[in-house]
mmCIF file of C-alpha atoms and ligand atoms in Angstrom:
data_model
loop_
_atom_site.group_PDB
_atom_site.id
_atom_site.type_symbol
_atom_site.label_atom_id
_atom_site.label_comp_id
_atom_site.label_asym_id
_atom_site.label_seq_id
_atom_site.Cartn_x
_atom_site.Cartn_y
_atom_site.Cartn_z
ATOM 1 C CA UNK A 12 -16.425 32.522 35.538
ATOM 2 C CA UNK A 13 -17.446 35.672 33.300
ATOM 3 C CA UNK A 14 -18.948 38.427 33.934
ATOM 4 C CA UNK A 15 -17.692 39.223 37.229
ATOM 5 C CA UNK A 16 -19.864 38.126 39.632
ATOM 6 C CA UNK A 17 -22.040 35.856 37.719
ATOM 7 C CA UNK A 18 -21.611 32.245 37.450
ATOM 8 C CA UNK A 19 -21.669 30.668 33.714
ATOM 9 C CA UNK A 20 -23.492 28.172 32.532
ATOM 10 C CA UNK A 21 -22.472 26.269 29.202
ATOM 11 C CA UNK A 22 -25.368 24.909 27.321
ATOM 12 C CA UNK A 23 -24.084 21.589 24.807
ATOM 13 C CA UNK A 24 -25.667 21.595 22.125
ATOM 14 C CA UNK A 25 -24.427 18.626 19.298
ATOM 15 C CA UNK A 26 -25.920 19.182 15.861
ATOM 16 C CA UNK A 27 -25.624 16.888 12.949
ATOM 17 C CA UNK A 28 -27.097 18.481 9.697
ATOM 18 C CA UNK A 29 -29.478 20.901 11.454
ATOM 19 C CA UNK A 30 -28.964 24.303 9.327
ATOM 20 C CA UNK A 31 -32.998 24.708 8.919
ATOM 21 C CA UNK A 32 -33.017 24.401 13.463
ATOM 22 C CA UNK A 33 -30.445 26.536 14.866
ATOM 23 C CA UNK A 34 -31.749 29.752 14.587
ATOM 24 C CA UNK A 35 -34.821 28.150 16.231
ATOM 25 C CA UNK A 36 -33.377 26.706 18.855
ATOM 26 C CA UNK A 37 -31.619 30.148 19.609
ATOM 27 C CA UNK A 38 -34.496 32.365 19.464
ATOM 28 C CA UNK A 39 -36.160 30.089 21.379
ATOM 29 C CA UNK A 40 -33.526 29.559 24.300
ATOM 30 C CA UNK A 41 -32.705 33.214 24.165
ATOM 31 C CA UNK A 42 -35.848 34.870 25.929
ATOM 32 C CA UNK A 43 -35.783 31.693 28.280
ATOM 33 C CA UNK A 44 -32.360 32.616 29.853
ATOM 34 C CA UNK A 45 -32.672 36.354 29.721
ATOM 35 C CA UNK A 46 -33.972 36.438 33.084
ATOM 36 C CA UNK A 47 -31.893 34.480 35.105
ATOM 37 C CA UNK A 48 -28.888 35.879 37.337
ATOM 38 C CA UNK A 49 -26.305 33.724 35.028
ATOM 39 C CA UNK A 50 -23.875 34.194 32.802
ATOM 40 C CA UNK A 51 -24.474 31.664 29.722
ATOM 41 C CA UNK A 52 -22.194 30.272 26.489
ATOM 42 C CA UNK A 53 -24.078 28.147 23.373
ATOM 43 C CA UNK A 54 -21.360 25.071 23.098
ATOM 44 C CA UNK A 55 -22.719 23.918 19.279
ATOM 45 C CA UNK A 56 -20.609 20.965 18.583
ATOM 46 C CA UNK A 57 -20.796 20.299 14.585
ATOM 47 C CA UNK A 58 -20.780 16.512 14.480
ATOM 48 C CA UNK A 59 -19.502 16.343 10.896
ATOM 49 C CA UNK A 60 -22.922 18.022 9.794
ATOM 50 C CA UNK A 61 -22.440 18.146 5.843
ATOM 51 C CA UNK A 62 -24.986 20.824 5.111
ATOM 52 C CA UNK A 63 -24.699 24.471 5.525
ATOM 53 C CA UNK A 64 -25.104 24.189 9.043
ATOM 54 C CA UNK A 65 -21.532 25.006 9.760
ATOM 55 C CA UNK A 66 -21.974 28.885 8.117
ATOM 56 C CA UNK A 67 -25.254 29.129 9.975
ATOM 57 C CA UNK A 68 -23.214 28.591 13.457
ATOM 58 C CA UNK A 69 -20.591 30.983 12.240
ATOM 59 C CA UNK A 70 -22.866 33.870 11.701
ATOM 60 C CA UNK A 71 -24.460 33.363 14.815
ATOM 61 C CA UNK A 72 -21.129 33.395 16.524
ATOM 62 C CA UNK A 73 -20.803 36.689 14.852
ATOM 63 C CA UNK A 74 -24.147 37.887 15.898
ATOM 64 C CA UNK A 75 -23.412 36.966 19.423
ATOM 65 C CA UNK A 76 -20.264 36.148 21.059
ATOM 66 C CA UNK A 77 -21.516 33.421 23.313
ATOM 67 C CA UNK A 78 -22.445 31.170 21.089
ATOM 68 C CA UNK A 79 -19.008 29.270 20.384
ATOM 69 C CA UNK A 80 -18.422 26.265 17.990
ATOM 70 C CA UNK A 81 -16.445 23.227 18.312
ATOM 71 C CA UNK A 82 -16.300 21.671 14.813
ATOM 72 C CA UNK A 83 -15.497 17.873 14.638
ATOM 73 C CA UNK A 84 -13.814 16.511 11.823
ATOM 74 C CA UNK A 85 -16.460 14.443 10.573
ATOM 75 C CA UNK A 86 -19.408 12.038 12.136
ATOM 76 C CA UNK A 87 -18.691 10.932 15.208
ATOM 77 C CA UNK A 88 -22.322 10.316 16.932
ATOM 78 C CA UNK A 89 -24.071 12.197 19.541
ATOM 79 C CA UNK A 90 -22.358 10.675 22.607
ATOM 80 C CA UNK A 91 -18.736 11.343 21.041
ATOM 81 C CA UNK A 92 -20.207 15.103 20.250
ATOM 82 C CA UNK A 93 -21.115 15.089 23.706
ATOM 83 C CA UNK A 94 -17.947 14.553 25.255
ATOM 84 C CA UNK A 95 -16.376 17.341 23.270
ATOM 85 C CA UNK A 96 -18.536 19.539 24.164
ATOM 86 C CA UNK A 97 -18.005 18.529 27.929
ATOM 87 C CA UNK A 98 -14.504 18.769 27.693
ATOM 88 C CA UNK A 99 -14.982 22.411 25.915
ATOM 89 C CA UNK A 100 -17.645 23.741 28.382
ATOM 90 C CA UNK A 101 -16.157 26.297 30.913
ATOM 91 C CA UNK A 102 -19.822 26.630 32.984
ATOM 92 C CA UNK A 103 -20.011 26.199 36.713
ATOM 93 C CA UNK A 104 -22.750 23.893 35.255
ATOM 94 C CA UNK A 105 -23.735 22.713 31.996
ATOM 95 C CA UNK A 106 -26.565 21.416 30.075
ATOM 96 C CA UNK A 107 -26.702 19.066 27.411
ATOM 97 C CA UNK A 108 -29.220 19.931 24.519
ATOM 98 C CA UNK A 109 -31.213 18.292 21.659
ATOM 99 C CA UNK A 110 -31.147 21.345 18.978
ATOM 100 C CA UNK A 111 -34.620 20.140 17.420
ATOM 101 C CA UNK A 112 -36.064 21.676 20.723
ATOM 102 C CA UNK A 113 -37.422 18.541 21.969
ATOM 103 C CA UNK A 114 -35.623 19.471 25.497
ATOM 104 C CA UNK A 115 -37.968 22.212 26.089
ATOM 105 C CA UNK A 116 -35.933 25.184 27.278
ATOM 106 C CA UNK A 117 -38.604 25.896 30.002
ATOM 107 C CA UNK A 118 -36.617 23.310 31.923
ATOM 108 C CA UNK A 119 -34.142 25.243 32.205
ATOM 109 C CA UNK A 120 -34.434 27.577 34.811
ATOM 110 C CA UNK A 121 -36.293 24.812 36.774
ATOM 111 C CA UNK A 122 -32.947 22.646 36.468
ATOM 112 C CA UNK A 123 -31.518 26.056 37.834
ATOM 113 C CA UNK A 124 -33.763 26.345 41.143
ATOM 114 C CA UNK A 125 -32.592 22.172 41.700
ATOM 115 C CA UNK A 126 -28.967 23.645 41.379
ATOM 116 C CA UNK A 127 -29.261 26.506 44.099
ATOM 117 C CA UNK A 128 -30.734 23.701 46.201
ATOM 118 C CA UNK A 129 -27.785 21.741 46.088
ATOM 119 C CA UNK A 130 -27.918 18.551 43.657
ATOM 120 C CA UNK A 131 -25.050 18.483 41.558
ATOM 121 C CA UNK A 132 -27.694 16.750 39.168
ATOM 122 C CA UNK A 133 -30.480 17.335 38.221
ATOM 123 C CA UNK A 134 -32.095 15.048 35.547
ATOM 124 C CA UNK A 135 -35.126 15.670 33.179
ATOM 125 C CA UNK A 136 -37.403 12.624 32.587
ATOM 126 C CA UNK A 137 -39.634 12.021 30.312
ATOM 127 C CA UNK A 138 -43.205 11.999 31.849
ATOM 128 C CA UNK A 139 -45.092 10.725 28.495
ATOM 129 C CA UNK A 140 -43.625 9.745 25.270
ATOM 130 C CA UNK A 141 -46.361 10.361 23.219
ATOM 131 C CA UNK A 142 -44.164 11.572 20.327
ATOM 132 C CA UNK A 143 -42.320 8.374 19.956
ATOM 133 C CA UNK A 144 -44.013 5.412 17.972
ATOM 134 C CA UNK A 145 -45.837 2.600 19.887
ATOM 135 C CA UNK A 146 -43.302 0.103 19.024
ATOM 136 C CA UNK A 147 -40.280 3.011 20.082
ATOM 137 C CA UNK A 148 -41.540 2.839 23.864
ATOM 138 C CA UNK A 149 -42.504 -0.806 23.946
ATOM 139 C CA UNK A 150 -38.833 -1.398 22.953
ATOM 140 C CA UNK A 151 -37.282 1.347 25.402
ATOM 141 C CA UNK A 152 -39.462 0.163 28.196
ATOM 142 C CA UNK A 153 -38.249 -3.452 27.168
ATOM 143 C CA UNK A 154 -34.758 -1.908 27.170
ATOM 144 C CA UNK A 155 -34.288 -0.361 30.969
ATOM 145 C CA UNK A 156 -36.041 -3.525 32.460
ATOM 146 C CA UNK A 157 -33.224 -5.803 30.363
ATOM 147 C CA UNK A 158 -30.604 -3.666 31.373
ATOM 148 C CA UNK A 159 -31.600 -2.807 35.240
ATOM 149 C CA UNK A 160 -32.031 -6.155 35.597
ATOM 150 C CA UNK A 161 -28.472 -7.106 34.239
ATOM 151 C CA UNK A 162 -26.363 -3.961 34.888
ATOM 152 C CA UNK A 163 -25.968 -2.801 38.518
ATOM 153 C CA UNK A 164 -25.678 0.670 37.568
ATOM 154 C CA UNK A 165 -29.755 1.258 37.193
ATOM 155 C CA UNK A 166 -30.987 3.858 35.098
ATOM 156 C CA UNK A 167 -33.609 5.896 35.456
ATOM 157 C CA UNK A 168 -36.080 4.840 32.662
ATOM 158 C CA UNK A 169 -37.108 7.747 30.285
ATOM 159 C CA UNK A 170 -34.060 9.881 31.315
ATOM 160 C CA UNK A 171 -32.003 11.322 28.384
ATOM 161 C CA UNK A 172 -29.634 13.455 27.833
ATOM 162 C CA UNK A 173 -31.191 16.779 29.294
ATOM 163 C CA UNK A 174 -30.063 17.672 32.094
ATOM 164 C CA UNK A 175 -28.029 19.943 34.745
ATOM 165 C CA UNK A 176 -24.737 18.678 35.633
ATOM 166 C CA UNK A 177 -22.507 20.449 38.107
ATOM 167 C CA UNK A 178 -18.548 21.143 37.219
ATOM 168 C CA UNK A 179 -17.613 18.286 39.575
ATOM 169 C CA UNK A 180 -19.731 16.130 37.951
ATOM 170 C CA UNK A 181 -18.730 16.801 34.345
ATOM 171 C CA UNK A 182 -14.539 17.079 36.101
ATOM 172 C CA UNK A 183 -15.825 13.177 36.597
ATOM 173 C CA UNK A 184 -17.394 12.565 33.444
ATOM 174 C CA UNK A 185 -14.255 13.786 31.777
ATOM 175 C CA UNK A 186 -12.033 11.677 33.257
ATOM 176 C CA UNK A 187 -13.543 8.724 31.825
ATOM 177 C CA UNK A 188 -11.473 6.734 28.677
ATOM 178 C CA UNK A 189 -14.217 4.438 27.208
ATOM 179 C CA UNK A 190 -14.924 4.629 23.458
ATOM 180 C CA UNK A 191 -18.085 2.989 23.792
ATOM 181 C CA UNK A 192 -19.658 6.166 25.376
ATOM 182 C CA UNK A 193 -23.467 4.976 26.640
ATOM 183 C CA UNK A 194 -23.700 8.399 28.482
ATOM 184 C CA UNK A 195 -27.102 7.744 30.351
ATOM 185 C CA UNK A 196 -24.655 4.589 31.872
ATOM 186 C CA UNK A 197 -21.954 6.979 32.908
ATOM 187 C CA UNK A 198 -24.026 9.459 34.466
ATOM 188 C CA UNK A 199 -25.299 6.922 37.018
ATOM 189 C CA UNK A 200 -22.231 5.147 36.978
ATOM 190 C CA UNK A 201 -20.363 8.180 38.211
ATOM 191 C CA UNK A 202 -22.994 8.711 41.007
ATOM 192 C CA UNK A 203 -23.239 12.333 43.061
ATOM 193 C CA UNK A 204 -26.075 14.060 44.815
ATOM 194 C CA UNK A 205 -29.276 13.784 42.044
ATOM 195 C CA UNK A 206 -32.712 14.914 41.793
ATOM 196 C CA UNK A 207 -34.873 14.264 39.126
ATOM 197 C CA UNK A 208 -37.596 16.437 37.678
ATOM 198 C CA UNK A 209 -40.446 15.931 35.052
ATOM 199 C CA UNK A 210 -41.164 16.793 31.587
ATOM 200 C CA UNK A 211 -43.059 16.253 28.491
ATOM 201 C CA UNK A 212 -41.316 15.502 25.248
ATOM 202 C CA UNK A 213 -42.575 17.164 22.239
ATOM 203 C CA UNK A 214 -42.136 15.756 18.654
ATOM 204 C CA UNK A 215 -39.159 17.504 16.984
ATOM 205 C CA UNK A 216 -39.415 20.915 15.725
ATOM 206 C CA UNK A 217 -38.028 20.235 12.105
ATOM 207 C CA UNK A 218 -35.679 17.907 10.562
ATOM 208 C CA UNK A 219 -35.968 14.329 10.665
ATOM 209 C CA UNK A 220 -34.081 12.206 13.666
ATOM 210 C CA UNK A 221 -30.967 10.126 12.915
ATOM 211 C CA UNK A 222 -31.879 7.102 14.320
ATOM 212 C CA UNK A 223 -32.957 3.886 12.814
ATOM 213 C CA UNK A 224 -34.108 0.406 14.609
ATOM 214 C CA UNK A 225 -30.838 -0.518 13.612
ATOM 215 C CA UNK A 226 -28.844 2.376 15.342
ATOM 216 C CA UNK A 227 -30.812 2.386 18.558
ATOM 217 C CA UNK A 228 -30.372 -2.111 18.803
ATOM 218 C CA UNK A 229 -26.523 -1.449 18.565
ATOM 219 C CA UNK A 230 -27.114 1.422 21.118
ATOM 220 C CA UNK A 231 -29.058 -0.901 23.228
ATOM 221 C CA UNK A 232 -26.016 -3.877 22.772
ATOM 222 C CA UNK A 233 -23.528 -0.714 23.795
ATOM 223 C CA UNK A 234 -25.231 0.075 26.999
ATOM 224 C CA UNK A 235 -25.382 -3.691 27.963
ATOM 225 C CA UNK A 236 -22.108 -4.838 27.135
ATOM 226 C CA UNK A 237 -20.804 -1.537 28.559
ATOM 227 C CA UNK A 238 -21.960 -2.131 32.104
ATOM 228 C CA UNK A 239 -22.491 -5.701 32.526
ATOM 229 C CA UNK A 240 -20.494 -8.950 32.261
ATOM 230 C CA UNK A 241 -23.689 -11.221 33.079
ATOM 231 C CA UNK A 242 -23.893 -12.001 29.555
ATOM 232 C CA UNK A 243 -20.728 -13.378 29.098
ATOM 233 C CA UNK A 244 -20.919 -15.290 32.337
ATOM 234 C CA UNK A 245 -24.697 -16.699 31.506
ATOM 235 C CA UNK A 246 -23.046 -19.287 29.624
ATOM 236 C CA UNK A 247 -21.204 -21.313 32.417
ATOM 237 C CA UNK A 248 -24.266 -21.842 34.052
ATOM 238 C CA UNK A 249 -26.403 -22.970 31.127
ATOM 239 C CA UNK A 250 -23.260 -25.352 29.781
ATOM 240 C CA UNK A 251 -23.431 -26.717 33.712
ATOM 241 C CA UNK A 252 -27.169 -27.148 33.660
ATOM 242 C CA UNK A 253 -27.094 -29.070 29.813
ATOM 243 C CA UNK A 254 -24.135 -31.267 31.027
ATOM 244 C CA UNK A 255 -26.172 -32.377 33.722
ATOM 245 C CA UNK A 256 -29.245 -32.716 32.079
ATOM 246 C CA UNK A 257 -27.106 -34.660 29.527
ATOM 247 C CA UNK A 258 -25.442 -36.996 32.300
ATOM 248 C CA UNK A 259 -28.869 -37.424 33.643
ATOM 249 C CA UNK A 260 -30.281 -38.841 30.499
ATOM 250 C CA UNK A 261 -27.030 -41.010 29.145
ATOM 251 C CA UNK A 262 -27.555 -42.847 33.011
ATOM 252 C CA UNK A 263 -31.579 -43.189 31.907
ATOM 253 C CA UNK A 264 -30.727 -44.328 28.538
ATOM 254 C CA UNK A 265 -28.072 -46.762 30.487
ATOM 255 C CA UNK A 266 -30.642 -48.425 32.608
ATOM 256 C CA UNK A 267 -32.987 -48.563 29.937
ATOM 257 C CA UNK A 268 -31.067 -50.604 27.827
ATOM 258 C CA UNK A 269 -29.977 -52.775 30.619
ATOM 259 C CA UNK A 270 -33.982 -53.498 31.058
ATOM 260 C CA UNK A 271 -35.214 -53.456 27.696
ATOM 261 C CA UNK A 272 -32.489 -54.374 25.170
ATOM 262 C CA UNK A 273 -31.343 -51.892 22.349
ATOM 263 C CA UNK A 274 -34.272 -49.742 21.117
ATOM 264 C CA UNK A 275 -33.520 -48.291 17.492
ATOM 265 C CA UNK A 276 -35.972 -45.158 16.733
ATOM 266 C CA UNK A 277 -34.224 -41.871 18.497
ATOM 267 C CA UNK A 278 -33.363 -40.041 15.308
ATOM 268 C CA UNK A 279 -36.300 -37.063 16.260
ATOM 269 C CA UNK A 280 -34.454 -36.526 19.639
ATOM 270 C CA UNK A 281 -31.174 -36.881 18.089
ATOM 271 C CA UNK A 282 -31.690 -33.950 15.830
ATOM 272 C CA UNK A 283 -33.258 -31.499 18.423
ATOM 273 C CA UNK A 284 -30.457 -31.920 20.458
ATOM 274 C CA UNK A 285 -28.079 -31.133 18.093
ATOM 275 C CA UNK A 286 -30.061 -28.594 16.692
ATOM 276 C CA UNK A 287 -30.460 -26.325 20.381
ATOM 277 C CA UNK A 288 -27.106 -27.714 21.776
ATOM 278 C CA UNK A 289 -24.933 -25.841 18.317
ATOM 279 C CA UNK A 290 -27.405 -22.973 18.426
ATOM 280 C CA UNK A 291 -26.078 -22.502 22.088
ATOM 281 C CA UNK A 292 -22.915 -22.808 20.957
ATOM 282 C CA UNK A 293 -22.691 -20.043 18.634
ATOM 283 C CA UNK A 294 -25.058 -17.700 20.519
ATOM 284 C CA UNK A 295 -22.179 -17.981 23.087
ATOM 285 C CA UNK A 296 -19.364 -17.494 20.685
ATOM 286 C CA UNK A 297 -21.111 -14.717 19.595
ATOM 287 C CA UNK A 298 -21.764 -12.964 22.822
ATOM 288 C CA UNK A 299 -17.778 -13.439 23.059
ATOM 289 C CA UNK A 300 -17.068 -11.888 19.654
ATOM 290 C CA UNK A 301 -19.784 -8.728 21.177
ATOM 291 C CA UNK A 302 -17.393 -7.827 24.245
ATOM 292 C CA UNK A 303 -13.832 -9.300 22.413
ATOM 293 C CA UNK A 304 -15.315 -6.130 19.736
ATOM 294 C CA UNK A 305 -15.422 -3.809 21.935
ATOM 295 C CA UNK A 306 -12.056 -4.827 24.274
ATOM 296 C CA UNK A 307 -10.381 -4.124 20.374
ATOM 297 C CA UNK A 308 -12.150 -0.727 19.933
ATOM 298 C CA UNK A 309 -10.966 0.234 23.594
ATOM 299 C CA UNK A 310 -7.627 -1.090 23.628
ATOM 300 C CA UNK A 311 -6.734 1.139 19.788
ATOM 301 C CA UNK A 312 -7.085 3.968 22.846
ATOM 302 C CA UNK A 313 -7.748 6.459 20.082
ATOM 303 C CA UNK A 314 -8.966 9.689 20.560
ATOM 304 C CA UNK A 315 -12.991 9.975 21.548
ATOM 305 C CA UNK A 316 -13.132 12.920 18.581
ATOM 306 C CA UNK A 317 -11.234 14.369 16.898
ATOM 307 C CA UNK A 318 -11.663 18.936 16.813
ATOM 308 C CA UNK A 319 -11.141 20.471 12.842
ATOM 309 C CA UNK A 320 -11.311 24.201 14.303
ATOM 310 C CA UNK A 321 -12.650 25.672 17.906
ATOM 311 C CA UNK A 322 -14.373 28.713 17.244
ATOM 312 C CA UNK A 323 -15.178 31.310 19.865
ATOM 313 C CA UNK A 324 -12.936 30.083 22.886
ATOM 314 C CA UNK A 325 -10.360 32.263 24.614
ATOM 315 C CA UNK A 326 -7.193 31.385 23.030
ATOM 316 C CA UNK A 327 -5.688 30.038 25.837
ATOM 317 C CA UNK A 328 -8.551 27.203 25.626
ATOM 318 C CA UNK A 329 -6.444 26.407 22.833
ATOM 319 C CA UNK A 330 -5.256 23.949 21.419
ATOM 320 C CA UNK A 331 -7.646 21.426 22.285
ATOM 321 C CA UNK A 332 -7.134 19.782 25.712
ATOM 322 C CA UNK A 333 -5.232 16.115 26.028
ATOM 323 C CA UNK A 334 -8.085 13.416 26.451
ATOM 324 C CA UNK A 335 -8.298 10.797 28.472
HETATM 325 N N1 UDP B 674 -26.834 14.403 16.679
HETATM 326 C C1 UDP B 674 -25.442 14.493 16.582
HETATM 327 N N2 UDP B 674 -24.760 13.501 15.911
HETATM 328 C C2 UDP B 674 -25.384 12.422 15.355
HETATM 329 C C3 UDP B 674 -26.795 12.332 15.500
HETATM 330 C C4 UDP B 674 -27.484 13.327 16.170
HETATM 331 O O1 UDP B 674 -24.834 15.437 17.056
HETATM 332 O O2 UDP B 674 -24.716 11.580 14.780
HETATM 333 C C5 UDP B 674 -27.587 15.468 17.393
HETATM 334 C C6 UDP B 674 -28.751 16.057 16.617
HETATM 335 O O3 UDP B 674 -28.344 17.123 15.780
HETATM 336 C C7 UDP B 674 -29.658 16.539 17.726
HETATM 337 C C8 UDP B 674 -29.426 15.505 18.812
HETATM 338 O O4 UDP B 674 -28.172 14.899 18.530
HETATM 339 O O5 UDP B 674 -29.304 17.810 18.238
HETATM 340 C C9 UDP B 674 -30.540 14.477 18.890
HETATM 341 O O6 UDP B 674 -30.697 13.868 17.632
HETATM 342 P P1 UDP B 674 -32.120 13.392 17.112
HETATM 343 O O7 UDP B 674 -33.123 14.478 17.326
HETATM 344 O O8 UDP B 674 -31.920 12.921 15.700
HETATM 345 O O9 UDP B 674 -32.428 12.155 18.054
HETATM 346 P P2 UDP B 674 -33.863 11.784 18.700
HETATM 347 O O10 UDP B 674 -34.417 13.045 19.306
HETATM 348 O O11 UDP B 674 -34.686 11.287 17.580
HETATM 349 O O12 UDP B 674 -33.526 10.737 19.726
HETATM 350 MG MG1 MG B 675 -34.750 14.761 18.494
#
């Protein structure tokens, strides 16, 4: 707590080659906040950015001691940028925040209002997502029905990132190990009182976005594996259903023969089978080789991030805290 009385509020803010957006995003969130009976602190995690957006944070920082800087030592992601910034943020609540001002700061002191009420989270969904392609919300509706239907931890579709979460809830968050960090999981999975409330995405201010197909289909595989083991166990029940289809037929064939004599032509069948049974096969295998991956990435147990320099932080917040 700062400012005597008043409560703080961090907002997290990862940025990833953004120098031509900060100073946007800051005179933009500035006039928003001015008004409310908070204290606030800018967390701007540098994700490795390798333009000048490091210098632009730093003479912010100078401009204005709130804004404080936790510089990673080179691209970890978003999510990974996240969790430092969680782990840095001293707010009775924090927010998490695109930079590119496609989390429109008006939000914010409606996420505030939710807060006084109570809920220890409050989430912003997406009502329309008419910045994103056609084939971007065909996919991500495609995605939350896939994965609520596997994964008993549901998500709320067209929830992101922005949102309010209350010290206890981000105390919970940062107890949490995995490397694999499919945050919009691990908010639900961690569970506390939640509200949600509404919003309409713009398109990004400027820059371009850092996600390709390819990106957000490993993201998607991520968020799968991370919470459900239905894949993996799929594959008993379709190995029991082919055996007994194949029983079934090798007793037809059997009686067949006994009526009829030994009939040559079967080659056709003969080839589909093998064909669909080996493609089974290695779609299995590879589902195995999916969450075997990711048991080696958790069991290294390295680090989530690793910090180059904390800028702005009492000194006592230093060094960085132990992780998980
Ligand atoms: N970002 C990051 N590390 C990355 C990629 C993105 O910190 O490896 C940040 C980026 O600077 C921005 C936010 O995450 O503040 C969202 O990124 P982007 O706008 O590219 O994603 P989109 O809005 O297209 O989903
Ligand atoms: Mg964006």
């Amino acid at each position: 707590m700062t400012d005597g009385e008043r409560r703080l509020v961090s907002l997290i803010v990862p940025v990833y080659n953004e120098e031509g957006v900060v100073p946007m995003f800051l005179e933009t969130v500035r006039p928003v906040i001015a008004g409310e009976p908070y204290a606030f602190e800018f967390i701007f995690v540098n994700d490795g950015s390798r333009d000048g957006t490091q210098a632009i944070l730093e003479e912010e920082h100078r401009k204005d001691a709130r804004v404080k800087i936790v510089e990673l030592a080179r691209n970890f992601g978003k999510d990974q940028a996240l969790a430092a910034g969680f782990k840095a943020a001293g707010g009775d609540a924090v927010i998490p925040m695109d930079v590119d001002l496609q989390d429109p700061p008006e939000m914010i002191p409606k996420f505030l209002r939710c807060w006084e009420e109570g809920y220890e989270a409050v989430v912003g969904v997406r009502r329309r997502r008419d910045a994103d392609s056609r084939g971007k919300r065909l996919t991500a509706g495609l995605f939350y029905r896939v994965f609520n239907r596997l994964c008993d931890d549901r998500l709320i579709p067209n929830a992101g990132d922005f949102r309010l979460l209350d010290r206890c809830v981000v105390d919970a968050l940062n107890t949490l190990p995995e490397h694999a960090r499919f945050m919009k999981g691990l908010y639900s999975w961690v569970g506390f009182r939640q509200t949600v409330v509404y919003y309409d995405r713009p398109a990004r201010k400027a820059g371009t976005t850092k996600w390709s197909p390819w990106k957000l289909w490993n993201f998607a595989l991520d968020g799968i594996t991370g919470f459900s083991t239905m894949l993996l166990r799929i594959w008993s029940y379709t190995g029991l259903a082919v055996a007994l289809a194949g029983f079934g037929y090798a007793a037809y064939l059997i009686v067949r023969t006994l009526v009829y004599g030994v009939d040559v032509p079967g080659y056709a069948s003969l080839i589909c089978l093998l064909l669909i049974l080996n493609g089974m096969v290695l779609i299995s295998l590879g589902i195995l080789g999916e969450y075997l991956g990711r048991i080696f990435m958790e069991v290294k147990a390295r680090p989530l991030y690793i910090v180059r320099r904390r800028i702005g932080f009492a000194a006592e917040a230093l060094p960085e805290p132990k992780q998980p």
